[in-house]
Tab-separated table of C-alpha atoms in Angstrom:
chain	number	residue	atom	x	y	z
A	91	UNK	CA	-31.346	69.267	29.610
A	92	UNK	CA	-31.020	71.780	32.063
A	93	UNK	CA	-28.711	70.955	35.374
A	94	UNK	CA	-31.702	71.705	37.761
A	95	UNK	CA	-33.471	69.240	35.916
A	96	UNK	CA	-31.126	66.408	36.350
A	97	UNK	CA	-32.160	63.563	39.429
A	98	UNK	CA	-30.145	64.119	42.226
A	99	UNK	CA	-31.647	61.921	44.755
A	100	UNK	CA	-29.521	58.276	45.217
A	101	UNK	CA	-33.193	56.277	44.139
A	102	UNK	CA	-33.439	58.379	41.075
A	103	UNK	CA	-29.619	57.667	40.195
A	104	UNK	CA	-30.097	53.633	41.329
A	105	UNK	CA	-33.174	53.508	38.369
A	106	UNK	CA	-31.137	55.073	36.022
A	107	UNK	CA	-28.303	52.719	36.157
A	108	UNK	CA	-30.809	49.563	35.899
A	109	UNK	CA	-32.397	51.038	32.843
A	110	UNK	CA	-28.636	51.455	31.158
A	111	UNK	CA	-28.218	47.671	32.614
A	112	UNK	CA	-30.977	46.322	31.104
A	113	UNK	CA	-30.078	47.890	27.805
A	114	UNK	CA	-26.674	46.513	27.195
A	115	UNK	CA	-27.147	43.021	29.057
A	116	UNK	CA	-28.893	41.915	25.767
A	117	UNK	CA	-25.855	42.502	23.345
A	118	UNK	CA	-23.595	40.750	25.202
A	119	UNK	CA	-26.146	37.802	26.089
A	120	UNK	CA	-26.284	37.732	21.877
A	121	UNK	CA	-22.352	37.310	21.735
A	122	UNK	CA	-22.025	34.368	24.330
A	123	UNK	CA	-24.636	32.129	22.483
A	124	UNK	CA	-23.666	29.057	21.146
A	125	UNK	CA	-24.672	29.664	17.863
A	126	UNK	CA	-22.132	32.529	17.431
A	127	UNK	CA	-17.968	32.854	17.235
A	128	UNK	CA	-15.624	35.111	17.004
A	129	UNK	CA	-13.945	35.745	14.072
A	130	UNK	CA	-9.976	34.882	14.689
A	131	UNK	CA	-7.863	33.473	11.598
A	132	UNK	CA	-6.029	30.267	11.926
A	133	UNK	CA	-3.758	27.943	10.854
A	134	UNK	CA	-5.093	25.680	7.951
A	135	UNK	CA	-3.270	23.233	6.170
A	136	UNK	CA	-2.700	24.554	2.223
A	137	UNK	CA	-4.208	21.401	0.280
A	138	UNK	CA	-3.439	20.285	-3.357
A	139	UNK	CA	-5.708	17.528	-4.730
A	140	UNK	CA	-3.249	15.171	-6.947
A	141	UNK	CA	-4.386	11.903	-8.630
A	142	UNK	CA	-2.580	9.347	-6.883
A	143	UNK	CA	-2.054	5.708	-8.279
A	144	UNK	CA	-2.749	2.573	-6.489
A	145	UNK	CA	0.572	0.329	-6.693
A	146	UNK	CA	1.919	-2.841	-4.861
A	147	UNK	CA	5.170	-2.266	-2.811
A	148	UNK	CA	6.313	-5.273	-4.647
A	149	UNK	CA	5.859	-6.929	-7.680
A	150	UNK	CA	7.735	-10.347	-8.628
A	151	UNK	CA	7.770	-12.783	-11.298
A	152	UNK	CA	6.901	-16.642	-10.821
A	153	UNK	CA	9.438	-18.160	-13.331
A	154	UNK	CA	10.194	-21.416	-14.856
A	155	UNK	CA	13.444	-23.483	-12.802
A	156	UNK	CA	13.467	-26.246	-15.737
A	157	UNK	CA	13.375	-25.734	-19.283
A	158	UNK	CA	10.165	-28.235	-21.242
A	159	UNK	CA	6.899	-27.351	-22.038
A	160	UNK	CA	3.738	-25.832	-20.106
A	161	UNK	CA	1.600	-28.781	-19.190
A	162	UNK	CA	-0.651	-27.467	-16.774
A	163	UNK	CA	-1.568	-23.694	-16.333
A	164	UNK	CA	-3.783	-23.513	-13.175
A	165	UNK	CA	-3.725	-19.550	-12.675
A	166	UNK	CA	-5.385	-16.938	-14.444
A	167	UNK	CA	-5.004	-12.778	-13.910
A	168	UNK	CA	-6.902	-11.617	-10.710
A	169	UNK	CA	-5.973	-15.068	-8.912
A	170	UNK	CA	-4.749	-14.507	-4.986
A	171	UNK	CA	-2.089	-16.827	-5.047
A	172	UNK	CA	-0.086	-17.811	-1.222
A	173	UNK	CA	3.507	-18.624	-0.998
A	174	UNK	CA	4.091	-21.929	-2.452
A	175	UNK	CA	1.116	-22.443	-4.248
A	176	UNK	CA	1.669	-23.861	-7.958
A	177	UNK	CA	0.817	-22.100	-10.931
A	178	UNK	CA	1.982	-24.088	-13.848
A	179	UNK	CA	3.594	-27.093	-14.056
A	180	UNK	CA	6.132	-27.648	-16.619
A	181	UNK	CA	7.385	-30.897	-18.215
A	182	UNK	CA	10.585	-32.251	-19.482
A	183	UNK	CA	10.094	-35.436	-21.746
A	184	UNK	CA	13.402	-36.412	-21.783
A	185	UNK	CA	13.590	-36.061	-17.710
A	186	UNK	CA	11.871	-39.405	-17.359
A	187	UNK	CA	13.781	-41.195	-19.576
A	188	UNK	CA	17.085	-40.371	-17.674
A	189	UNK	CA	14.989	-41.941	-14.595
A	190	UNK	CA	14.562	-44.673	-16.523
A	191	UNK	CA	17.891	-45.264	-17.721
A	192	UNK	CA	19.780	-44.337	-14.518
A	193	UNK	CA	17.429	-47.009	-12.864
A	194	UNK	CA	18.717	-49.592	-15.145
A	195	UNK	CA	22.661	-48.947	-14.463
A	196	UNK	CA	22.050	-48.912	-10.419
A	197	UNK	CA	20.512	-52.421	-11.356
A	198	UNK	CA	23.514	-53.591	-13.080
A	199	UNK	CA	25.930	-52.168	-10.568
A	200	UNK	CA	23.715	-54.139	-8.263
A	201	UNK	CA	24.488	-57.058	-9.518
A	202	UNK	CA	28.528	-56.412	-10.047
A	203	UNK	CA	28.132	-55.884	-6.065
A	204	UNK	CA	26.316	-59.183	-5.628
A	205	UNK	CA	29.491	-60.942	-7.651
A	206	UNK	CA	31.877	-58.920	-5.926
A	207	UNK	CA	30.502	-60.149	-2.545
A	208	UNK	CA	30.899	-63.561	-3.707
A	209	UNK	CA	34.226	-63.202	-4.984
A	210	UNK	CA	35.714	-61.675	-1.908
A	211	UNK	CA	33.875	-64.315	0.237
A	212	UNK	CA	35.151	-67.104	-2.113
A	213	UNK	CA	39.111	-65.558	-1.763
A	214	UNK	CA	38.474	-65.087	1.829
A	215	UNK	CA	38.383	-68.966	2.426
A	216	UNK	CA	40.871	-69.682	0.220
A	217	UNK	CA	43.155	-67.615	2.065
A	218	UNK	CA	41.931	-69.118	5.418
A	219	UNK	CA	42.661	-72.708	4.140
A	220	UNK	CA	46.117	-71.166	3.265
A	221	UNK	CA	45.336	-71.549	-0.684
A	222	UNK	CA	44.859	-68.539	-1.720
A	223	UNK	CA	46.513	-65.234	-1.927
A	224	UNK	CA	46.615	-62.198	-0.131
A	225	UNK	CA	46.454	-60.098	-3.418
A	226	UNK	CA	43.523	-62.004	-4.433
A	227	UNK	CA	41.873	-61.381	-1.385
A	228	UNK	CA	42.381	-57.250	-1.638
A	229	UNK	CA	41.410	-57.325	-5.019
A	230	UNK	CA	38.308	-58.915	-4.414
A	231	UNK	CA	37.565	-56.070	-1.543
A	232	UNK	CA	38.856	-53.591	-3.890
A	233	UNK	CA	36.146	-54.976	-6.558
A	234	UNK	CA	33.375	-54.924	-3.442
A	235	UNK	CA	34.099	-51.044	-2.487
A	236	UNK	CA	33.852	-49.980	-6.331
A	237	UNK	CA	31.299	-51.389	-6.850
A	238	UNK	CA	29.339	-49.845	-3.757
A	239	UNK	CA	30.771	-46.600	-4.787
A	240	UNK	CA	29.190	-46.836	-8.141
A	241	UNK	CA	26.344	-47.775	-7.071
A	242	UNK	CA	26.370	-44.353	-4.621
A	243	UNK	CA	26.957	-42.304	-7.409
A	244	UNK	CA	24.113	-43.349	-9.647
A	245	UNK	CA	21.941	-43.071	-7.175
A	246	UNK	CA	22.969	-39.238	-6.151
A	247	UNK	CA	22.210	-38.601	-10.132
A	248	UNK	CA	19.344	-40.175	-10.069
A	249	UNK	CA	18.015	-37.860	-7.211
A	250	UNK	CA	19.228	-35.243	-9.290
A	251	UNK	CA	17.382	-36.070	-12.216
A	252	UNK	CA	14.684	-36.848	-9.928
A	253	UNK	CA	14.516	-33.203	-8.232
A	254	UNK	CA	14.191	-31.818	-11.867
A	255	UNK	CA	11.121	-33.192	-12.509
A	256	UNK	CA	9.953	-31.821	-8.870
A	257	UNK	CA	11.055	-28.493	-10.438
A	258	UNK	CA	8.719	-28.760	-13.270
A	259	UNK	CA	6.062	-27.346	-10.812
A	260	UNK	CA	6.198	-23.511	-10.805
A	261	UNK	CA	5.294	-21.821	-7.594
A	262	UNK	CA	4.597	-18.516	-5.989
A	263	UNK	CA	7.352	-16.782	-4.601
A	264	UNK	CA	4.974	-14.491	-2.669
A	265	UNK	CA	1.105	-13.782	-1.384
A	266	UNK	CA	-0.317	-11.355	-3.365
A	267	UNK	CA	-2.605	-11.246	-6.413
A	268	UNK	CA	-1.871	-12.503	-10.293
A	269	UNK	CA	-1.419	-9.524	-12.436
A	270	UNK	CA	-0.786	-11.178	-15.945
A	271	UNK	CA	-0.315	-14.558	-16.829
A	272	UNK	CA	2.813	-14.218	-19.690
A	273	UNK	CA	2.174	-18.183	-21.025
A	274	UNK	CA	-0.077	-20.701	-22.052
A	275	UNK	CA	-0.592	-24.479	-21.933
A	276	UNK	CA	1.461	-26.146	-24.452
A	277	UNK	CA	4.077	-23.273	-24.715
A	278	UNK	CA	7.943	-24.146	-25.077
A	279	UNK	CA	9.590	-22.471	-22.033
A	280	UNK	CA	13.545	-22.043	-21.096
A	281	UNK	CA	15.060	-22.143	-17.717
A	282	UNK	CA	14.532	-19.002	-15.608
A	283	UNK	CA	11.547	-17.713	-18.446
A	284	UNK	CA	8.458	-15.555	-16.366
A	285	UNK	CA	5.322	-17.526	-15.832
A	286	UNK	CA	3.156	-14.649	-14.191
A	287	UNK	CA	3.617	-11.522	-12.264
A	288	UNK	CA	2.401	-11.134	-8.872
A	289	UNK	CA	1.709	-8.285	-6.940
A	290	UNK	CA	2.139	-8.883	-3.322
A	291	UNK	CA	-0.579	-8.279	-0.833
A	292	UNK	CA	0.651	-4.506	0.721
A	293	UNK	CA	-0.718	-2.047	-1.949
A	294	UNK	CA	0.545	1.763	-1.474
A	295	UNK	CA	-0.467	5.315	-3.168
A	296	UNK	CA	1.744	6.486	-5.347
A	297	UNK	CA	1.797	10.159	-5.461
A	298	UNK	CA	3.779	12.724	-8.147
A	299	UNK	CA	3.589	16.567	-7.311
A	300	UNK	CA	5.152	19.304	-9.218
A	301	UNK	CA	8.868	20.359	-8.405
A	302	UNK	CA	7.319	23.035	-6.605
A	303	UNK	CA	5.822	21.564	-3.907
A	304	UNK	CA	9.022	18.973	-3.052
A	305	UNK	CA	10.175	21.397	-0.381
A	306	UNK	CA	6.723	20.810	1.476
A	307	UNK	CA	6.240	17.059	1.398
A	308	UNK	CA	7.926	14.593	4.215
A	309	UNK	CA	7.815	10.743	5.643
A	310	UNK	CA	4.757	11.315	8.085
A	311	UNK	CA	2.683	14.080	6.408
A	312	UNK	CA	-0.906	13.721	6.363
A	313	UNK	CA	-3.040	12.601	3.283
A	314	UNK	CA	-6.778	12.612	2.471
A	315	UNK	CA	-8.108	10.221	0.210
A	316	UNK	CA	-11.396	9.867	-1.449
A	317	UNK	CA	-13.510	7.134	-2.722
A	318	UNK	CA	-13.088	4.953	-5.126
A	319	UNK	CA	-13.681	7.689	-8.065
A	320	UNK	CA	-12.578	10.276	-9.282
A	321	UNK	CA	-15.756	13.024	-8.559
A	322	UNK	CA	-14.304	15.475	-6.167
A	323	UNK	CA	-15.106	15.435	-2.653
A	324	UNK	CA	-16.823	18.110	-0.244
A	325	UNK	CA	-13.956	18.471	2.029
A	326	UNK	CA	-15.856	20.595	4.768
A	327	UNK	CA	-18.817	18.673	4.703
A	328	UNK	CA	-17.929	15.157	6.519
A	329	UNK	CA	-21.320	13.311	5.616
A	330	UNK	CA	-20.714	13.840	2.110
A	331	UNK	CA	-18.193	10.975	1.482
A	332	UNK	CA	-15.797	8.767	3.622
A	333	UNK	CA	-12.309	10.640	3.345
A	334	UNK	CA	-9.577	8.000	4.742
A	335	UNK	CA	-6.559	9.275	6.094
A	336	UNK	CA	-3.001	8.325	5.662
A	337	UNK	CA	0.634	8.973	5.816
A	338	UNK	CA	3.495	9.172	3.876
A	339	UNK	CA	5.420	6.188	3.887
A	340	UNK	CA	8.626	7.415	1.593
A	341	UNK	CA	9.465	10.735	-0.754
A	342	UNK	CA	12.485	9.526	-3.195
A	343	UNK	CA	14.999	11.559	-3.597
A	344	UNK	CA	15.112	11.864	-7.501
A	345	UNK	CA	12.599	13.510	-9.322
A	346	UNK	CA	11.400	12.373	-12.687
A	347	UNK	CA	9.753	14.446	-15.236
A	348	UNK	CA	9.963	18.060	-13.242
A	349	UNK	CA	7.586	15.897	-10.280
A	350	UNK	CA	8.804	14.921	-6.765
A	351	UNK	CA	7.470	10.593	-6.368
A	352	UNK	CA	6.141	9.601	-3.230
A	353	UNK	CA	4.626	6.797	-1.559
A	354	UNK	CA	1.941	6.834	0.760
A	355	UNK	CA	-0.144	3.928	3.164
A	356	UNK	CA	-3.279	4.093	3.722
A	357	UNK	CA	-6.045	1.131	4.962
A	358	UNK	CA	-8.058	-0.800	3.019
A	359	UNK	CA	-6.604	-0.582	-0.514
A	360	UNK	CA	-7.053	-4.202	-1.465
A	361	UNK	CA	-9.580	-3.964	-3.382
A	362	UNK	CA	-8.330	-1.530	-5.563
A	363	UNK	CA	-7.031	-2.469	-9.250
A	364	UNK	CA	-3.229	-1.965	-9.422
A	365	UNK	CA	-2.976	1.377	-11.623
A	366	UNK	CA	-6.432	2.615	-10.461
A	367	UNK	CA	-6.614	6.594	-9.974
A	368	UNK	CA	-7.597	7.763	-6.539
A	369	UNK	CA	-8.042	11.316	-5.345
A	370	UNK	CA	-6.003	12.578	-2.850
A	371	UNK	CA	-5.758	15.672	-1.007
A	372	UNK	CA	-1.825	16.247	0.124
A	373	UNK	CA	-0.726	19.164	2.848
A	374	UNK	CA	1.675	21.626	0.763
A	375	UNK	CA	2.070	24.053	3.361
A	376	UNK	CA	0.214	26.424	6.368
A	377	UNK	CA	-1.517	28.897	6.324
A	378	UNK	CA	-3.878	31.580	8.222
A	379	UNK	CA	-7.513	31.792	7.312
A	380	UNK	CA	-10.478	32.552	8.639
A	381	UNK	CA	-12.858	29.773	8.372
A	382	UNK	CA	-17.032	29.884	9.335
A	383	UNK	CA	-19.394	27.249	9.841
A	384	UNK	CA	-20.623	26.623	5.062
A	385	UNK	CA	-24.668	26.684	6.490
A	386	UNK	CA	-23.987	30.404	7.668
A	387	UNK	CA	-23.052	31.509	4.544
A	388	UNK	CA	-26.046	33.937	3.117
A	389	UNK	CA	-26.512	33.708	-0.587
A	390	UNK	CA	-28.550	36.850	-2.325
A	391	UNK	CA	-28.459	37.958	-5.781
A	392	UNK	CA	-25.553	36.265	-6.355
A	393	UNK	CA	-23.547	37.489	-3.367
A	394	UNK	CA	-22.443	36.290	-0.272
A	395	UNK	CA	-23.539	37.332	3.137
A	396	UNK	CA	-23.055	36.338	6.911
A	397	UNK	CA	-25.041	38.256	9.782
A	398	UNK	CA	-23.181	39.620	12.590
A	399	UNK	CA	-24.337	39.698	16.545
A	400	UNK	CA	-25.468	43.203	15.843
A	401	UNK	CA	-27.958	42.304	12.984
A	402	UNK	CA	-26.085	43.833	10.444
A	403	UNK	CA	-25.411	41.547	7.092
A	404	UNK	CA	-21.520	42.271	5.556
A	405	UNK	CA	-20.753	41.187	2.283
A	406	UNK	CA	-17.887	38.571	2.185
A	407	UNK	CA	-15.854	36.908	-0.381
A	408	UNK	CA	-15.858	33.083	-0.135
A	409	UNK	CA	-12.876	30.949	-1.037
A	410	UNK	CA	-12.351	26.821	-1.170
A	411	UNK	CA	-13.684	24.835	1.714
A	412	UNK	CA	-11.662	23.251	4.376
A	413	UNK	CA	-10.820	19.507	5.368
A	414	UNK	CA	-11.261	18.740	9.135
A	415	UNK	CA	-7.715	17.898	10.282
A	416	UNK	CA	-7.207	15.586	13.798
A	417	UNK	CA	-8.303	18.346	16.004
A	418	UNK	CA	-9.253	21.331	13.186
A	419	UNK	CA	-12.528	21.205	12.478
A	420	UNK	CA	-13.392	22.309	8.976
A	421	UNK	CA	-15.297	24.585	7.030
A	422	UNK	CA	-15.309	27.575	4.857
A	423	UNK	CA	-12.935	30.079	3.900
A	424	UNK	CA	-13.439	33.461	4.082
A	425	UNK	CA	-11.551	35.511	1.847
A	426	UNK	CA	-12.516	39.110	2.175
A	427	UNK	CA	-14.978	41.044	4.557
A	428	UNK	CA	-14.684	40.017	8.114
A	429	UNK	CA	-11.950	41.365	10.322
A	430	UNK	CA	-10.538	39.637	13.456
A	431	UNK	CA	-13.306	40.413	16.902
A	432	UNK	CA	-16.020	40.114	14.858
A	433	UNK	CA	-19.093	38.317	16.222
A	434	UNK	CA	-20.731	35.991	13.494
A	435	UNK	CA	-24.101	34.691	14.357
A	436	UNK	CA	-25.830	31.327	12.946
A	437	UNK	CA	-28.549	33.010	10.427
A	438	UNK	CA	-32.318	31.795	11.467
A	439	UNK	CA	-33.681	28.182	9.942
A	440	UNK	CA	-30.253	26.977	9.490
């Protein structure tokens, strides 16, 4: 256009700059919405998905303190057992009889009390009326005080004897659940043989990871776990299962079989089977990623799409999804195709 042509007057100059106003005002309305970010990578936690094994911390063995013979088996595998509680009762035959004849001695040494009483009252008189001895007078005493001390003895046995058969009961050493039963009634059992193992109440994951990732893994590291199952879990979708979160309680410090053992805790594991398989997701490093919204993902022909605030549609190259993390929310990962200050827009009906 011609200079002479061009407005000069301030009202013609004052519409032009509206018009230019009202042009770009719309573009940058587009990238403040809502429904649009801008594209920055982040941090994201590098997640391996292991099989993890539900364990007790403990497991101990309810055994036998008497040797004799099973009598009554009142547990089976399953059972929640409390401390205390008795799970078998086992029976000597020949305990009783002991009782029996350690009853009959304390009631003979009874009796050689009653005579010595009489004796050393009889040789006190006599000794008072000036007839008797003093030796016959100290042995009678000595008679009286061997006798008592006799009698002392067979009683202490016969507690002893008597606390054996209290022993025949076999009782939990722990709370916890009854993972086999290792008798049955009428078995012959030794001293110190296993009734039943129990595993006590505090149940843990037990994770193995490949040598590789040891370097990664510490006591307080995050860990995603599934539901019961082992289908894999839509990590970036949070209505699609219930992931529970936990920490690790322990990493040993010797490997076995080329894997790095670790133990995690996580809530409301007692209702898992001891050995049952759980999936778990475990942090093996960071990394940076940029990560969109899965629902503004565009799928044609195969390919993937998203729509920027311009309009335009780039091709992208979609990786794994990603776990929301305490304050990381997830999502999907986006490989290839978006560069850092691009504006990615929500597509329409989603």
């Amino acid at each position: 256009m011609p200079r002479s042509l061009l407005p000069r007057s301030p009202a013609c100059k004052a519409l032009l700059a509206a018009a230019l106003l009202t042009a770009v005002l719309p573009l940058s309305a587009t990238a403040a919405e809502p429904g649009s970010l801008t594209v920055q990578p982040r941090p994201v936690e590098d997640l391996k998905a292991v099989f993890a094994t539900v364990e007790s911390v403990r497991e101990t063995l309810a055994r036998t303190r008497i040797g004799g013979t099973v009598a009554d088996l009142k547990a089976t595998e399953g059972d929640k057992v409390t401390v205390g509680q008795v799970i078998a009762t086992v029976r000597d035959p020949k305990l009783p009889l002991q009782l029996a004849a350690l009853d009959a001695r304390i009631r003979a040494l009874t009796a050689q009390q009653h005579q010595a009483e009489l004796e050393l009252g009889r040789a006190r008189q006599l000794r008072a009326s000036g007839t008797g001895t003093q030796q016959r007078l100290d042995d009678a005493q000595a008679a009286l005080d061997v006798a008592r001390a006799q009698i002392a003895a067979m009683e202490a046995e016969r507690s002893v004897v008597a606390q054996q058969a209290r022993e025949g009961e076999v009782l939990a050493p722990a709370a916890g659940r009854i993972l086999q039963v290792k008798v049955i009634d009428g078995a012959v059992v030794m001293p110190g043989e296993p009734v039943a193992s129990i595993a006590t109440d505090t149940y843990i994951l037990r994770l193995r990871l490949p040598e590789r990732h040891a370097r990664f893994l510490k006591e307080g590291d995050p860990v995603l776990v599934g539901q019961r199952g082992l289908a894999p879990v839509a990590l970036a979708d949070p209505g699609a299962t219930a992931l529970t979160r936990g920490a690790v309680r322990q990493v040993y410090p010797e490997m076995a079989g080329g894997q790095v053992i670790a133990d995690a805790t996580v809530s409301g594991l007692g209702d898992f089977f001891v050995g049952e398989r759980v999936r778990v997701y475990v942090a093996t490093g960071t990394r940076d990623a940029v990560v969109i919204p899965p629902d503004w993902l565009l799928r044609r022909f195969g390919t993937d799409f998203v729509r920027l605030a311009d309009g335009t549609e780039v091709p992208v190259q979609a990786g794994g999804e990603i776990p929301t993390v305490g304050d990381r929310p997830g999502g999907l990962e986006i490989l290839s195709g978006l560069k850092p200050g691009d504006v990615v827009v929500r597509p329409a009906g989603s």
